[in-house]
Amino acid sequence: KQEVTQIPAALSVPEGENLVLNCSFTDSAIYNLQWFRQDPGKGLTSLLLIQSSQREQTSGRLNASLDKSSGRSTLYIAASQPGDSATYLCAVDGTYKYIFGTGTRLKVLA
Amino acid sequence: NAGVTQTPKFQVLKTGQSMTLQCAQDMNHNSMYWYRQDPGMGLRLIYYSASEGTTDKGEVPNGYNVSRLNKREFSLRLESAAPSQTSVYFCASSSVSAGELFFGEGSRLTVL
């Protein structure tokens, strides 16, 4: 059974720092991995999708990498801003369905 | 584009009552999903529909039924609500089963 773990569970950093969020999964037989952002009381917004044949994806200040063999993905946020404060979730897709981690709650202090 | 639309956004039920959560997507996606989100548990898959005409159980299907009414609509029914079903419910869709997921804004359900 696929299990997805995100560490740390919570993170507080000063504005301007570069930071890394981690996601690990137990079964490397995945098709895709997706990173999401969730603001309090809101739905999930897709940030980046990495297909199994890819090693990384970039969007603006965000960069996500995928290492299937080690069962890990990282989300790199450059020059963090208070507006980046949210919960970040990763999800891996095996067969027809995505399994989610419990998320990293990020707070960027002004 | 509206994307994924869920109704209602909020609902309070008494134990034993029934209700249906509605979900519709306008992106011509083949696959649709229902998740529930609980504090400390993350998102857990209730049911999914890989394509029109098919539905399958996810991780936590007990107490729920679904209907893929057509390509656009996927409903979730609680036949006899229980306090343990108090949660936030999210509908999602993707173009293919392994494609990018798009979420609705959620439906907050409280069962007293």
XYZ file of C-alpha atoms in Angstrom:
222
model
C 0.000 0.000 0.000
C 1.387 3.367 -1.030
C 2.172 5.705 1.863
C 3.166 9.329 1.447
C 5.016 11.265 4.142
C 5.794 14.953 4.297
C 8.435 16.397 6.566
C 8.419 18.773 8.310
C 4.766 19.012 9.334
C 5.178 22.737 9.998
C 7.777 25.316 9.107
C 8.205 28.978 9.998
C 10.804 31.077 8.163
C 11.645 34.759 7.724
C 10.801 36.421 4.448
C 13.413 36.038 1.731
C 14.679 32.600 2.698
C 15.010 29.791 0.200
C 13.369 26.661 1.512
C 12.835 23.002 0.723
C 9.785 20.898 1.445
C 10.126 17.125 1.377
C 7.822 14.359 0.224
C 8.610 10.646 0.406
C 6.634 7.669 -0.844
C 6.986 3.950 -0.254
C 6.148 2.503 -3.688
C 8.295 3.784 -6.537
C 5.885 2.462 -9.203
C 4.149 5.795 -9.741
C 2.945 7.584 -12.850
C 2.873 11.157 -11.635
C 3.575 13.304 -8.604
C 1.761 16.562 -8.027
C 2.331 19.406 -5.587
C -0.585 21.478 -4.316
C -1.111 24.558 -2.234
C -4.045 24.902 0.158
C -5.008 28.143 1.878
C -7.087 27.928 5.088
C -10.705 27.049 4.380
C -10.050 26.751 0.653
C -9.635 24.054 -1.948
C -6.379 22.756 -3.388
C -4.552 24.601 -6.121
C -2.213 22.667 -8.376
C 1.351 24.010 -8.372
C 3.410 21.517 -10.331
C 2.887 18.136 -11.953
C 5.898 15.876 -12.549
C 5.319 12.964 -14.867
C 7.215 9.740 -14.216
C 9.534 10.301 -17.173
C 10.557 13.725 -15.868
C 12.992 14.612 -13.099
C 11.849 18.145 -12.357
C 9.429 20.935 -13.161
C 9.715 24.668 -12.647
C 7.150 27.441 -12.337
C 8.344 30.888 -11.346
C 9.988 30.665 -7.913
C 8.970 27.021 -7.514
C 10.998 24.002 -8.544
C 9.980 20.423 -7.870
C 12.208 17.408 -8.368
C 11.394 13.727 -8.460
C 13.647 10.760 -7.701
C 11.513 7.664 -8.188
C 14.248 5.190 -7.268
C 14.652 6.695 -3.809
C 10.952 7.495 -3.388
C 11.451 11.204 -2.861
C 10.353 14.561 -4.176
C 11.344 18.027 -3.057
C 9.626 21.366 -3.576
C 12.049 24.266 -3.605
C 10.675 27.764 -2.982
C 13.063 30.597 -3.782
C 12.989 33.972 -2.030
C 9.960 33.159 0.108
C 7.258 35.797 0.642
C 4.466 36.160 3.234
C 2.009 35.327 0.455
C 3.574 31.873 0.239
C 2.119 31.043 3.658
C -0.146 28.037 3.169
C -0.198 24.273 3.497
C 1.673 22.410 0.774
C 0.631 18.888 -0.111
C 2.168 16.326 -2.388
C 0.255 13.500 -4.011
C 1.473 10.459 -5.930
C -0.480 8.609 -8.562
C -0.132 4.853 -8.861
C -3.094 3.207 -10.513
C -6.031 5.490 -11.304
C -5.890 7.421 -8.066
C -3.771 9.885 -6.157
C -2.604 9.273 -2.581
C -1.880 12.379 -0.516
C 0.596 13.254 2.169
C -0.625 15.148 5.241
C 1.115 18.346 4.165
C 3.626 20.899 5.395
C 2.143 24.029 6.962
C 4.378 26.942 5.956
C 4.424 30.371 7.561
C 6.622 33.077 6.071
C 7.207 35.947 8.461
C 7.424 39.534 7.198
C -14.376 28.542 -17.001
C -15.925 27.427 -13.713
C -13.675 24.335 -13.447
C -15.003 22.003 -10.731
C -18.163 23.140 -8.961
C -19.472 21.576 -5.748
C -22.806 22.107 -4.034
C -23.689 22.743 -1.306
C -20.722 24.519 0.277
C -22.030 24.046 3.806
C -24.518 21.580 5.291
C -25.590 20.556 8.771
C -27.330 17.211 9.197
C -28.738 15.234 12.076
C -27.602 11.661 12.616
C -29.531 9.337 10.321
C -30.451 11.937 7.714
C -29.446 11.492 4.104
C -28.017 13.922 1.605
C -26.266 14.135 -1.732
C -23.231 16.227 -2.582
C -23.165 17.337 -6.182
C -20.093 17.861 -8.339
C -19.821 19.055 -11.910
C -16.813 19.823 -14.106
C -16.762 21.718 -17.372
C -13.278 20.687 -18.553
C -14.386 17.566 -20.452
C -12.418 15.400 -18.037
C -12.806 11.639 -18.034
C -11.916 10.915 -14.400
C -13.582 12.260 -11.257
C -12.926 11.726 -7.558
C -14.385 12.318 -4.114
C -12.030 12.936 -1.183
C -12.612 13.794 2.435
C -10.203 15.893 4.490
C -9.939 15.582 8.250
C -7.462 17.260 10.629
C -4.293 15.201 10.943
C -5.497 12.631 8.381
C -4.889 14.446 5.142
C -7.047 13.787 2.100
C -8.445 10.297 1.768
C -10.085 8.927 -1.350
C -13.702 7.826 -0.923
C -14.671 6.824 -4.464
C -13.465 7.533 -7.949
C -14.686 7.183 -11.496
C -11.928 6.519 -14.022
C -14.323 7.106 -16.910
C -18.009 7.624 -17.564
C -19.961 4.531 -16.583
C -17.424 3.201 -14.067
C -16.988 3.745 -10.346
C -14.600 2.181 -7.848
C -14.007 2.252 -4.122
C -11.184 4.217 -2.657
C -9.643 4.061 0.787
C -12.714 4.957 2.890
C -15.924 4.012 0.989
C -18.054 2.733 3.886
C -21.214 4.772 4.432
C -21.115 6.389 0.995
C -22.483 5.745 -2.484
C -21.673 7.492 -5.737
C -23.237 7.999 -9.123
C -21.456 9.059 -12.293
C -24.508 10.641 -13.851
C -22.756 11.601 -17.099
C -19.308 12.754 -18.115
C -19.725 16.083 -16.311
C -21.346 15.056 -13.031
C -20.310 12.826 -10.132
C -22.446 12.787 -6.979
C -21.720 11.471 -3.486
C -24.580 10.239 -1.313
C -24.716 9.677 2.418
C -27.667 7.369 3.073
C -27.664 7.575 6.867
C -25.285 10.232 8.131
C -23.118 9.586 11.193
C -21.053 12.045 13.294
C -17.901 10.312 11.978
C -18.789 11.674 8.542
C -18.311 15.244 9.718
C -15.602 16.453 7.360
C -14.734 18.637 4.423
C -15.480 16.900 1.138
C -13.618 17.678 -2.059
C -14.480 16.707 -5.588
C -11.688 16.578 -8.168
C -11.290 15.728 -11.813
C -8.515 14.908 -14.278
C -8.417 14.492 -18.036
C -7.087 10.969 -17.700
C -6.612 8.719 -14.698
C -2.981 9.727 -14.253
C -3.406 13.332 -15.221
C -3.270 16.646 -13.406
C -5.889 16.925 -10.670
C -8.210 19.910 -10.403
C -10.218 20.466 -7.233
C -13.474 22.098 -6.279
C -13.644 24.475 -3.326
C -15.015 21.882 -0.943
C -18.219 21.134 0.946
C -18.141 21.421 4.720
C -20.479 18.869 6.305
C -21.371 18.684 9.986
C -23.356 15.748 11.357
C -24.848 16.305 14.801
